[in-house]
Amino acid sequence: MKKKIALIILGICSTVLCAAGLSACNLFGNDGHGDSGKHTHSIVHVKAVAPSCIKEGNKEYWYCNGCGDYFSDEHCAKKVLPSDCKIEKTAHTEVIDQAVPKTCTQDGKTEGKHCSVCNEVTVKQETIPAGHLEVIDKAVEATCTTEGKTQGRHCTFCNTVTVPQEIIPAGHNLIKQQGKDATCTQDGKTDGEYCTKCTYVKEQTVIPAKGHTEVVDEGKDATCTQDGLTEGKHCSDCKTVIVKQSVITKTGHTLVTDEGKKPTCTAPGISDGKHCSVCKEVIIAQTTVPAKGHTQITDPAVEATCESEGKTAGKHCSDCGIVLIAQQTVPKKSHSGAKICNTCGKLMISASTGLTYSGITSLPNGVSRSVLRASGGLSAIGVEITGRGSCTDADIVIPETLNGLPVLGIADNAFSSTTGGADAVINSLTVPNGVKYIGAVAFFKCTNLRDVTLADSIEYIGNDAFRESGIRSFKCPSGLKQLCSKQFVGCLSLQTVVINAGIEKWNGMDLGIVFMANPSLVEIFVECTEERWNTLTDMGNFWHEDEGWYGDVQVAEHGTRISFYSATRPTVGGAFWHYDANGNPVRW
């Protein structure tokens, strides 16, 4: 019924588009299955626009909203490029901005240019600073009886005085004849003078000697920093020493230490100092030592898990311990998923019991898998599951730990059903977080094994691990980098595969052979781009046949759809997909 309604709606849309006079074109091309579709142009007419010096113009053209093509005619007969429709901007229409001569008080301007259409300045006018044209007004020397003038300046254009002339008063150019006072023992002289320009003279006269006038020079005690003196005598007029004073040597400081205080992160300190206990003079002054500030240490963020709360990043001082940026609690995440948690990989269901296991001392390394069992006194780093043992579960759930050790892997041939019968009770497999590898031939010929749920911690899957099993879909764990030979050969119920972005070729093997030999395979969802996929495999969409993989039965050729990951809805043609809210691959 839904299909019928869709066909009716499609017919109505086609009728409307045809009625509008729109022409057809092939937009989508081959969809990967040999089908092709028709597209009706949705034409937009764009008129010609003349260019200017402000913006580009364009020729007249027609544009299709559906396919995005450009045409030079209304019948869409001739395609053109978008660049063919553009007309470049025109050149500016320049006019001259006249020069302005400067004056003594107003600036001038140089000649410039600008566009008369858009007013853009093409040649900027430069400012010519205003200024006077000065000449010197000569100085006039003064005489004993007439005034003179200092040198000045004025402008020859506007006569403005820029440096005024100052009056130099008239007067004698006198030379002083220094007199000298009479001393206790020598005559003196009065001051005299004469003019160098005329005959004016003032004569010096003699002042008789007056004899000594004695005064007492008091003595003083010596201090910490200054010498002392004995009592003496000198003449108060001529300063002649009559009784000489003797020096009493200074005593020197008696030093004591002024203890300082160390600074903290937030408070300043004081340096050590010294002073004299006798005279109290400060010898070494105490100074303020600035607060040293906090020494910041980052408290790293802790990611929240399904088992425990997390924390945001914070900071504290390593010296005083004060919290600078407090860490905030991040609530722990909630488990999600039916069998194992999509967030942390923890089992959400009960693990199988009775499985056999063995201790191991190392993990697989690259393509050469070497697992050493604990023996000869070696300590095990974990265990690997070696077989079903007494477990009768049809749905095998690998435990996370056994005997207090982590379960790290599933051994070679652990659940292989080469003899038939035992595989009938294995319908599903769940492998939790922490398991690192699945050994070679581990689930070979488990034909009833339909559903496989693997944690992203798995990094290695051995040769023929799921060969000829009943697996219906397979999602590569994000930690898996390598795919080995014939891991999924003969899985005749395998329909969909998700290949993670980090997967690589191994030992030169074509990646496509691992899955695409199965005729039941409908689609491979690839997390990487098509270009990277082409470097990993030469298979493309084509069937691969290898005689003997299916016994004597001839398998018909088949096609497999390859879809490439796009987080958002793609805007180009092709096969693309994304994850839905439950983590399942869905085509766009």
Coordinates of C-alpha atoms in Angstrom, one line a residue:
M1 CA 0.0 0.0 0.0
K2 CA 2.9 2.4 1.0
K3 CA 4.7 1.6 -2.3
K4 CA 1.5 2.4 -4.3
I5 CA 1.0 5.8 -2.5
A6 CA 4.7 6.7 -3.2
L7 CA 4.2 5.9 -6.9
I8 CA 1.0 8.1 -7.1
I9 CA 2.9 11.0 -5.4
L10 CA 5.9 10.6 -7.8
G11 CA 3.5 10.7 -10.8
I12 CA 1.8 13.8 -9.6
C13 CA 5.2 15.6 -9.0
S14 CA 6.3 14.6 -12.5
T15 CA 3.1 15.9 -14.1
V16 CA 3.5 19.3 -12.3
L17 CA 7.2 19.7 -13.3
C18 CA 6.4 18.8 -16.9
A19 CA 3.5 21.3 -16.9
A20 CA 5.9 24.0 -15.9
G21 CA 7.9 23.5 -19.1
L22 CA 11.1 22.2 -17.4
S23 CA 13.6 20.1 -19.4
A24 CA 15.0 16.7 -18.3
C25 CA 18.6 15.8 -17.4
N26 CA 20.3 12.8 -15.8
L27 CA 21.3 13.9 -12.2
F28 CA 21.8 10.8 -10.2
G29 CA 23.3 8.4 -12.8
N30 CA 23.9 4.7 -12.0
D31 CA 22.9 3.9 -8.4
G32 CA 25.2 0.9 -8.0
H33 CA 22.6 -1.7 -9.2
G34 CA 22.4 -0.7 -12.9
D35 CA 19.3 1.5 -12.5
S36 CA 19.2 5.1 -13.8
G37 CA 16.9 8.0 -13.0
K38 CA 15.6 11.1 -14.8
H39 CA 15.8 14.7 -13.5
T40 CA 13.6 17.6 -14.5
H41 CA 15.4 21.0 -14.6
S42 CA 14.1 23.7 -12.2
I43 CA 15.3 26.7 -14.2
V44 CA 16.1 30.1 -12.6
H45 CA 16.6 33.0 -15.1
V46 CA 19.4 35.5 -14.1
K47 CA 19.4 38.8 -16.0
A48 CA 22.6 40.5 -17.2
V49 CA 24.1 43.0 -14.8
A50 CA 26.6 45.6 -15.9
P51 CA 29.9 45.7 -13.9
S52 CA 31.2 48.8 -12.1
C53 CA 34.3 49.7 -10.1
I54 CA 32.4 48.7 -6.9
K55 CA 31.2 45.2 -7.9
E56 CA 31.4 42.5 -10.6
G57 CA 28.6 42.2 -13.2
N58 CA 27.3 39.1 -15.0
K59 CA 26.0 38.0 -18.4
E60 CA 22.5 36.7 -18.8
Y61 CA 22.3 33.0 -17.9
W62 CA 20.0 30.2 -16.7
Y63 CA 20.6 28.0 -13.6
C64 CA 19.1 24.6 -12.5
N65 CA 18.3 24.3 -8.8
G66 CA 18.2 20.5 -9.1
C67 CA 21.5 19.5 -10.8
G68 CA 23.3 22.8 -10.2
D69 CA 24.3 23.3 -13.9
Y70 CA 24.6 26.7 -15.7
F71 CA 23.3 27.3 -19.3
S72 CA 23.7 30.2 -21.7
D73 CA 20.2 29.8 -23.3
E74 CA 16.7 29.4 -21.9
H75 CA 16.4 25.9 -23.5
C76 CA 19.3 24.6 -21.5
A77 CA 21.0 23.4 -24.6
K78 CA 24.5 24.8 -23.9
K79 CA 26.2 24.3 -20.5
V80 CA 28.6 27.0 -19.3
L81 CA 30.8 27.3 -16.2
P82 CA 29.9 29.7 -13.4
S83 CA 33.1 31.6 -14.1
D84 CA 32.0 32.2 -17.7
C85 CA 29.0 34.1 -16.5
K86 CA 31.0 36.6 -14.4
I87 CA 32.2 40.1 -15.7
E88 CA 35.1 41.6 -13.8
K89 CA 34.9 45.0 -12.1
T90 CA 35.7 48.1 -14.2
A91 CA 38.6 50.5 -13.5
H92 CA 38.1 53.7 -11.4
T93 CA 37.0 57.0 -13.0
E94 CA 39.6 59.4 -11.6
V95 CA 39.2 63.1 -11.0
I96 CA 41.9 65.5 -9.7
D97 CA 41.7 67.0 -6.2
Q98 CA 43.4 70.4 -6.6
A99 CA 46.6 71.4 -4.6
V100 CA 46.2 74.1 -1.9
P101 CA 49.3 76.4 -1.4
K102 CA 50.4 76.9 2.2
T103 CA 50.5 80.3 4.1
C104 CA 52.3 81.5 7.2
T105 CA 49.4 80.3 9.4
Q106 CA 47.5 77.7 7.4
D107 CA 48.6 74.3 6.0
G108 CA 48.5 73.6 2.3
K109 CA 47.9 70.3 0.4
T110 CA 49.5 68.4 -2.5
E111 CA 47.5 67.5 -5.6
G112 CA 45.4 64.2 -5.2
K113 CA 43.0 62.0 -7.1
H114 CA 39.7 60.1 -6.3
C115 CA 37.1 58.0 -8.2
S116 CA 34.0 60.0 -9.1
V117 CA 31.9 56.9 -9.1
C118 CA 32.7 55.2 -5.8
N119 CA 34.7 58.1 -4.1
E120 CA 37.7 55.8 -3.4
V121 CA 40.9 57.8 -3.0
T122 CA 43.5 56.7 -5.5
V123 CA 46.2 59.3 -4.8
K124 CA 46.1 60.7 -1.3
Q125 CA 46.6 64.5 -0.7
E126 CA 49.5 65.1 1.6
T127 CA 49.6 68.1 4.1
I128 CA 52.2 70.9 3.5
P129 CA 52.8 72.5 7.0
A130 CA 52.2 76.3 7.4
G131 CA 55.3 78.5 8.4
H132 CA 56.9 81.9 8.3
L133 CA 59.8 82.9 5.9
E134 CA 62.1 84.5 8.6
V135 CA 64.9 87.2 8.2
I136 CA 67.3 88.3 10.9
D137 CA 67.0 91.8 12.5
K138 CA 70.7 92.6 13.4
A139 CA 71.8 93.4 16.9
V140 CA 73.0 96.9 17.9
E141 CA 75.9 97.1 20.4
A142 CA 75.2 99.4 23.5
T143 CA 77.9 102.0 24.6
C144 CA 78.6 103.7 27.9
T145 CA 76.0 106.4 27.1
T146 CA 73.6 104.9 24.5
E147 CA 71.3 101.8 24.5
G148 CA 71.7 98.8 22.1
K149 CA 69.5 95.9 20.8
T150 CA 69.7 92.1 20.8
Q151 CA 69.4 90.2 17.5
G152 CA 65.7 89.5 16.4
R153 CA 63.7 87.9 13.5
H154 CA 60.5 88.7 11.5
C155 CA 58.5 87.2 8.5
T156 CA 59.2 88.9 5.1
F157 CA 55.6 88.0 4.0
C158 CA 53.4 89.0 6.9
N159 CA 55.9 91.1 8.9
T160 CA 55.0 89.1 12.0
V161 CA 57.8 89.4 14.6
T162 CA 58.9 85.9 15.5
V163 CA 61.9 86.8 17.8
P164 CA 61.5 90.3 19.4
Q165 CA 64.7 92.5 19.8
E166 CA 65.4 93.2 23.5
I167 CA 66.8 96.6 24.7
I168 CA 70.4 96.5 26.0
P169 CA 70.8 99.3 28.5
A170 CA 73.7 101.9 28.1
G171 CA 76.5 101.8 30.7
H172 CA 80.2 101.4 31.5
N173 CA 81.9 98.1 30.9
L174 CA 83.5 98.0 34.4
I175 CA 86.4 95.8 35.5
K176 CA 86.4 95.2 39.2
Q177 CA 89.7 95.4 41.2
Q178 CA 89.1 93.1 44.1
G179 CA 90.1 94.5 47.4
K180 CA 91.2 92.4 50.3
D181 CA 90.5 92.5 54.0
A182 CA 93.2 93.4 56.4
T183 CA 94.2 90.4 58.5
C184 CA 95.7 90.0 61.9
T185 CA 99.2 90.3 60.4
Q186 CA 98.8 91.9 56.9
D187 CA 97.4 95.2 55.5
G188 CA 94.4 95.1 53.2
K189 CA 93.0 97.1 50.3
T190 CA 89.6 98.6 49.4
D191 CA 87.8 97.6 46.2
G192 CA 88.5 99.6 43.0
E193 CA 87.2 99.6 39.4
Y194 CA 87.8 101.0 35.9
C195 CA 85.9 101.2 32.5
T196 CA 87.4 99.4 29.5
K197 CA 85.6 101.8 27.1
C198 CA 86.3 105.2 28.6
T199 CA 88.6 106.8 31.1
Y200 CA 86.5 106.2 34.3
V201 CA 88.7 104.9 37.3
K202 CA 88.0 104.3 41.1
E203 CA 91.4 104.0 43.0
Q204 CA 92.1 101.3 45.8
T205 CA 93.2 102.5 49.3
V206 CA 95.2 100.6 52.1
I207 CA 93.5 99.0 55.2
P208 CA 96.0 98.4 58.1
A209 CA 96.5 95.0 59.8
K210 CA 94.5 94.5 63.1
G211 CA 96.2 91.7 65.1
H212 CA 94.8 88.2 66.3
T213 CA 91.5 87.8 68.3
E214 CA 91.7 84.5 70.2
V215 CA 88.7 82.2 70.8
V216 CA 88.6 78.7 72.5
D217 CA 87.9 75.6 70.3
E218 CA 85.8 73.3 72.5
G219 CA 86.7 69.6 72.5
K220 CA 84.2 66.8 71.8
D221 CA 83.9 63.2 72.7
A222 CA 84.5 60.4 70.1
T223 CA 81.3 58.5 68.9
C224 CA 80.7 55.2 67.0
T225 CA 81.2 56.9 63.6
Q226 CA 83.1 60.2 64.3
D227 CA 86.4 61.0 65.9
G228 CA 86.6 63.4 68.9
L229 CA 88.9 66.4 69.6
T230 CA 90.8 67.9 72.5
E231 CA 90.3 71.6 73.4
G232 CA 92.3 74.2 71.3
K233 CA 92.5 77.9 70.4
H234 CA 92.4 79.9 67.1
C235 CA 92.0 83.5 65.9
S236 CA 88.4 84.3 65.2
D237 CA 89.4 86.7 62.4
C238 CA 92.2 84.9 60.4
K239 CA 91.5 81.4 61.7
T240 CA 95.1 80.9 62.6
V241 CA 95.4 77.9 65.0
I242 CA 97.1 79.1 68.2
V243 CA 96.6 75.8 70.2
K244 CA 96.1 72.8 67.9
Q245 CA 93.4 70.3 68.7
S246 CA 94.3 66.6 68.8
V247 CA 92.1 63.8 67.3
I248 CA 90.4 61.3 69.7
T249 CA 89.8 58.1 67.6
K250 CA 86.1 57.0 67.0
T251 CA 84.9 53.9 68.9
G252 CA 83.1 52.1 66.0
H253 CA 79.6 50.6 66.0
T254 CA 78.3 47.8 68.2
L255 CA 76.3 45.7 65.8
V256 CA 73.1 43.7 66.5
T257 CA 71.0 41.7 64.0
D258 CA 67.4 42.7 63.2
E259 CA 65.7 39.3 62.3
G260 CA 63.6 39.4 59.2
K261 CA 60.5 37.3 58.1
K262 CA 60.1 35.1 55.1
P263 CA 57.3 36.0 52.6
T264 CA 54.4 33.7 51.9
C265 CA 52.3 33.1 48.8
T266 CA 50.0 36.0 49.7
A267 CA 51.8 38.1 52.4
P268 CA 55.1 40.1 51.9
G269 CA 58.1 39.4 54.2
I270 CA 61.0 41.5 55.6
S271 CA 64.8 40.9 55.0
D272 CA 67.3 40.6 57.8
G273 CA 68.9 43.9 58.9
K274 CA 71.5 45.3 61.4
H275 CA 71.8 48.4 63.7
C276 CA 74.2 49.8 66.3
S277 CA 73.1 49.2 69.9
V278 CA 74.9 52.3 71.1
C279 CA 73.9 55.0 68.6
K280 CA 70.9 53.2 67.1
E281 CA 72.1 53.9 63.5
V282 CA 70.7 51.5 60.9
I283 CA 73.7 49.8 59.2
I284 CA 71.7 47.4 57.0
A285 CA 68.1 48.5 56.5
Q286 CA 65.4 45.9 56.5
T287 CA 63.5 45.9 53.2
T288 CA 60.1 44.5 52.2
V289 CA 60.3 41.2 50.3
P290 CA 57.3 40.9 48.0
A291 CA 54.8 38.0 48.4
K292 CA 56.1 35.2 46.1
G293 CA 52.7 34.3 44.7
H294 CA 51.2 30.8 44.3
T295 CA 53.1 28.0 42.6
Q296 CA 50.3 26.5 40.5
I297 CA 50.0 22.8 40.0
T298 CA 47.4 21.4 37.7
D299 CA 45.1 18.8 39.1
P300 CA 44.3 16.7 36.0
A301 CA 40.8 15.9 35.0
V302 CA 39.5 12.4 35.7
E303 CA 37.1 11.0 33.0
A304 CA 33.9 9.7 34.4
T305 CA 33.1 6.0 33.7
C306 CA 30.1 3.8 34.2
E307 CA 31.7 2.6 37.5
S308 CA 32.9 5.9 39.0
E309 CA 32.5 9.6 39.0
G310 CA 35.0 11.9 37.2
K311 CA 36.5 15.3 37.9
T312 CA 37.1 18.4 35.9
A313 CA 40.6 19.8 35.8
G314 CA 41.6 22.1 38.7
K315 CA 44.7 23.9 40.2
H316 CA 46.2 24.3 43.6
C317 CA 49.4 25.9 45.1
S318 CA 52.2 23.4 45.8
D319 CA 53.6 25.6 48.6
C320 CA 50.5 26.6 50.7
G321 CA 48.1 24.0 49.4
I322 CA 45.3 26.5 48.8
V323 CA 42.9 25.5 46.0
L324 CA 43.0 28.0 43.1
I325 CA 40.5 26.3 40.8
A326 CA 38.3 23.7 42.5
Q327 CA 37.7 20.4 40.7
Q328 CA 34.1 19.8 40.0
T329 CA 32.5 16.3 40.3
V330 CA 31.4 14.8 36.9
P331 CA 28.6 12.3 37.4
K332 CA 29.4 8.8 36.4
K333 CA 28.0 7.6 33.1
S334 CA 25.1 5.2 32.8
H335 CA 25.5 1.7 31.3
S336 CA 23.9 1.2 27.9
G337 CA 23.5 -1.8 25.7
A338 CA 21.8 -5.2 25.9
K339 CA 24.8 -7.5 26.4
I340 CA 27.9 -5.3 26.9
C341 CA 27.9 -1.7 27.8
N342 CA 28.4 0.5 24.7
T343 CA 30.4 3.0 26.9
C344 CA 32.7 0.8 29.0
G345 CA 32.4 -2.6 27.5
K346 CA 31.3 -4.2 30.9
L347 CA 29.1 -7.2 30.8
M348 CA 25.4 -6.5 31.2
I349 CA 24.5 -10.2 31.4
S350 CA 25.8 -13.1 33.5
A351 CA 29.0 -14.8 32.3
S352 CA 29.1 -18.5 31.3
T353 CA 30.5 -20.9 34.0
G354 CA 32.4 -24.1 33.6
L355 CA 34.7 -22.9 30.7
T356 CA 38.2 -24.2 30.8
Y357 CA 41.1 -21.7 30.9
S358 CA 44.9 -21.5 31.2
G359 CA 47.3 -18.8 32.6
I360 CA 49.4 -16.8 30.1
T361 CA 52.5 -14.8 30.5
S362 CA 52.5 -12.7 27.3
L363 CA 50.1 -11.4 24.6
P364 CA 50.1 -11.8 20.7
N365 CA 52.6 -9.5 19.1
G366 CA 51.8 -8.3 15.6
V367 CA 51.2 -11.1 13.1
S368 CA 53.4 -13.7 15.0
R369 CA 51.2 -14.9 17.8
S370 CA 53.3 -16.4 20.7
V371 CA 51.3 -17.1 23.9
L372 CA 53.3 -18.7 26.6
R373 CA 51.4 -20.5 29.3
A374 CA 52.4 -20.1 32.9
S375 CA 54.9 -22.9 33.7
G376 CA 58.3 -23.4 35.3
G377 CA 57.5 -20.9 38.1
L378 CA 56.5 -18.0 35.7
S379 CA 53.7 -15.7 36.9
A380 CA 50.6 -15.4 34.8
I381 CA 49.5 -11.9 33.6
G382 CA 46.0 -13.2 32.9
V383 CA 44.1 -16.2 31.4
E384 CA 42.8 -17.3 28.1
I385 CA 39.7 -19.4 27.5
T386 CA 40.8 -22.8 26.1
G387 CA 37.4 -24.6 25.6
R388 CA 33.8 -25.2 26.6
G389 CA 34.6 -27.5 29.5
S390 CA 31.5 -28.4 31.5
C391 CA 29.6 -25.3 30.3
T392 CA 26.3 -26.2 28.5
D393 CA 25.2 -22.6 27.6
A394 CA 23.9 -22.1 24.1
D395 CA 24.7 -18.4 24.5
I396 CA 28.4 -18.2 25.4
V397 CA 29.3 -15.2 27.5
I398 CA 33.1 -14.9 28.2
P399 CA 33.8 -13.8 31.8
E400 CA 35.8 -10.6 32.6
T401 CA 37.9 -12.4 35.2
L402 CA 38.7 -15.9 36.4
N403 CA 40.5 -16.7 39.7
G404 CA 41.2 -13.0 40.2
L405 CA 43.0 -12.7 36.9
P406 CA 41.7 -10.8 33.8
V407 CA 40.5 -12.9 30.8
L408 CA 42.8 -11.6 28.0
G409 CA 41.9 -13.9 25.1
I410 CA 40.3 -17.0 23.6
A411 CA 42.8 -19.7 22.6
D412 CA 43.3 -21.4 19.2
N413 CA 40.6 -24.1 18.5
A414 CA 38.8 -23.2 21.8
F415 CA 35.2 -23.7 20.4
S416 CA 36.0 -25.2 17.0
S417 CA 33.4 -27.7 15.9
T418 CA 35.5 -29.7 13.4
T419 CA 33.9 -33.0 14.5
G420 CA 30.3 -31.7 14.4
G421 CA 27.7 -31.9 17.1
A422 CA 29.2 -29.5 19.7
D423 CA 28.4 -26.4 17.7
A424 CA 24.7 -27.1 17.9
V425 CA 24.6 -25.5 21.4
I426 CA 26.4 -22.3 20.4
N427 CA 23.9 -19.8 19.2
S428 CA 25.6 -16.5 20.3
L429 CA 28.9 -15.2 21.6
T430 CA 29.5 -12.2 23.9
V431 CA 33.1 -11.0 24.5
P432 CA 33.5 -8.2 27.2
N433 CA 35.9 -5.3 27.5
G434 CA 39.5 -6.4 28.5
V435 CA 39.7 -9.3 26.1
K436 CA 42.5 -8.6 23.7
Y437 CA 42.5 -11.5 21.1
I438 CA 40.6 -14.4 19.6
G439 CA 42.8 -17.3 18.5
A440 CA 43.0 -19.1 15.1
V441 CA 40.1 -21.5 14.3
A442 CA 38.5 -20.6 17.6
F443 CA 34.9 -20.9 16.2
F444 CA 35.5 -22.9 13.0
K445 CA 32.4 -24.7 11.7
C446 CA 30.1 -23.3 14.5
T447 CA 27.2 -23.2 12.0
N448 CA 24.6 -22.3 14.6
L449 CA 26.6 -19.3 15.8
R450 CA 24.4 -16.4 14.6
D451 CA 25.0 -13.4 16.8
V452 CA 28.5 -12.2 17.8
T453 CA 29.0 -9.1 20.2
L454 CA 32.6 -8.1 20.6
A455 CA 34.1 -5.3 22.9
D456 CA 36.3 -2.7 21.3
S457 CA 39.3 -3.9 23.3
I458 CA 40.0 -6.8 20.9
E459 CA 43.1 -6.1 18.8
Y460 CA 43.7 -9.4 17.2
I461 CA 41.6 -12.1 15.5
G462 CA 43.5 -15.2 14.2
N463 CA 43.2 -17.1 10.9
D464 CA 40.0 -19.0 10.2
A465 CA 38.6 -17.8 13.5
F466 CA 34.9 -17.7 12.3
R467 CA 35.3 -19.7 9.1
E468 CA 32.2 -21.6 8.0
S469 CA 30.2 -20.3 11.0
G470 CA 26.6 -19.2 10.9
I471 CA 27.5 -15.5 11.8
R472 CA 25.0 -13.1 10.2
S473 CA 26.7 -9.7 10.8
F474 CA 30.1 -8.6 12.0
K475 CA 31.3 -5.2 13.4
C476 CA 35.1 -4.8 13.6
P477 CA 36.1 -3.7 17.2
S478 CA 37.6 -0.2 17.1
G479 CA 40.9 -1.6 18.5
L480 CA 41.2 -4.2 15.6
K481 CA 43.9 -3.1 13.1
Q482 CA 44.5 -6.4 11.2
L483 CA 42.3 -9.0 9.4
C484 CA 43.9 -12.4 8.8
S485 CA 43.4 -14.9 6.1
K486 CA 40.0 -16.7 5.6
Q487 CA 38.6 -15.5 9.0
F488 CA 35.1 -15.3 7.6
V489 CA 35.3 -17.7 4.5
G490 CA 32.3 -19.9 4.1
C491 CA 30.0 -17.8 6.4
L492 CA 27.0 -18.3 4.1
S493 CA 24.6 -16.4 6.3
L494 CA 26.9 -13.3 6.6
Q495 CA 24.9 -10.3 5.3
T496 CA 26.5 -7.1 6.7
V497 CA 29.9 -6.1 7.9
V498 CA 31.2 -2.8 9.5
I499 CA 34.9 -2.2 9.0
N500 CA 36.5 0.4 11.3
A501 CA 38.6 3.3 10.1
G502 CA 41.9 2.0 11.5
I503 CA 41.8 -1.4 9.7
E504 CA 44.8 -2.2 7.5
K505 CA 46.0 -4.7 4.9
W506 CA 48.1 -7.4 6.4
N507 CA 50.9 -9.5 4.7
G508 CA 49.8 -8.1 1.3
M509 CA 46.4 -9.8 1.5
D510 CA 43.5 -8.2 -0.3
L511 CA 41.1 -7.0 2.4
G512 CA 38.1 -7.6 0.2
I513 CA 38.8 -11.4 0.1
V514 CA 38.2 -11.7 3.9
F515 CA 34.4 -10.9 3.5
M516 CA 33.4 -10.6 -0.1
A517 CA 33.8 -14.3 -1.0
N518 CA 30.5 -14.9 0.8
P519 CA 27.6 -14.9 -1.7
S520 CA 25.2 -13.9 1.1
L521 CA 27.0 -10.6 1.8
V522 CA 24.7 -7.7 1.0
E523 CA 26.6 -4.6 2.2
I524 CA 29.9 -3.6 3.8
F525 CA 29.7 -0.4 5.9
V526 CA 33.2 1.2 5.8
E527 CA 34.1 3.9 8.4
C528 CA 36.8 5.4 6.1
T529 CA 36.6 7.2 2.8
E530 CA 36.3 5.6 -0.6
E531 CA 39.9 6.6 -1.5
R532 CA 41.2 4.8 1.6
W533 CA 39.1 1.7 0.9
N534 CA 40.6 1.6 -2.6
T535 CA 44.1 1.5 -1.1
L536 CA 43.1 -1.5 1.1
T537 CA 41.3 -3.6 -1.5
D538 CA 41.2 -4.1 -5.2
M539 CA 37.8 -5.9 -5.0
G540 CA 35.4 -3.0 -5.4
N541 CA 31.8 -4.3 -5.8
F542 CA 32.8 -7.6 -7.4
W543 CA 32.4 -11.2 -6.4
H544 CA 35.5 -13.2 -5.7
E545 CA 35.7 -17.0 -6.3
D546 CA 38.2 -19.3 -4.8
E547 CA 37.7 -23.0 -5.8
G548 CA 37.5 -25.3 -2.7
W549 CA 36.2 -22.7 -0.3
Y550 CA 32.7 -24.0 -0.7
G551 CA 33.5 -27.7 -1.5
D552 CA 32.3 -28.8 -4.9
V553 CA 29.3 -26.5 -5.1
Q554 CA 29.6 -23.8 -7.8
V555 CA 28.5 -20.4 -6.3
A556 CA 26.9 -17.9 -8.5
E557 CA 28.4 -14.5 -9.0
H558 CA 27.0 -11.8 -6.7
G559 CA 27.3 -8.1 -6.0
T560 CA 28.1 -6.4 -2.6
R561 CA 27.2 -2.8 -1.9
I562 CA 30.1 -0.7 -0.4
S563 CA 28.8 2.2 1.7
F564 CA 31.2 4.9 3.1
Y565 CA 30.7 6.7 6.5
S566 CA 29.3 10.3 6.6
A567 CA 28.4 11.7 10.0
T568 CA 26.1 14.2 8.3
R569 CA 23.7 13.8 5.3
P570 CA 25.9 13.9 2.2
T571 CA 25.3 16.5 -0.5
V572 CA 26.8 14.4 -3.3
G573 CA 25.7 11.2 -5.0
G574 CA 27.0 7.8 -3.8
A575 CA 26.4 5.2 -1.1
F576 CA 26.8 6.7 2.4
W577 CA 25.8 5.6 6.0
H578 CA 25.9 6.7 9.6
Y579 CA 25.2 5.2 13.1
D580 CA 21.7 5.5 14.6
A581 CA 21.0 6.3 18.3
N582 CA 21.5 2.6 19.1
G583 CA 24.9 2.4 17.4
N584 CA 23.6 0.4 14.4
P585 CA 24.7 1.3 10.8
V586 CA 22.0 2.9 8.7
R587 CA 22.2 4.2 5.1
W588 CA 21.5 7.8 4.3

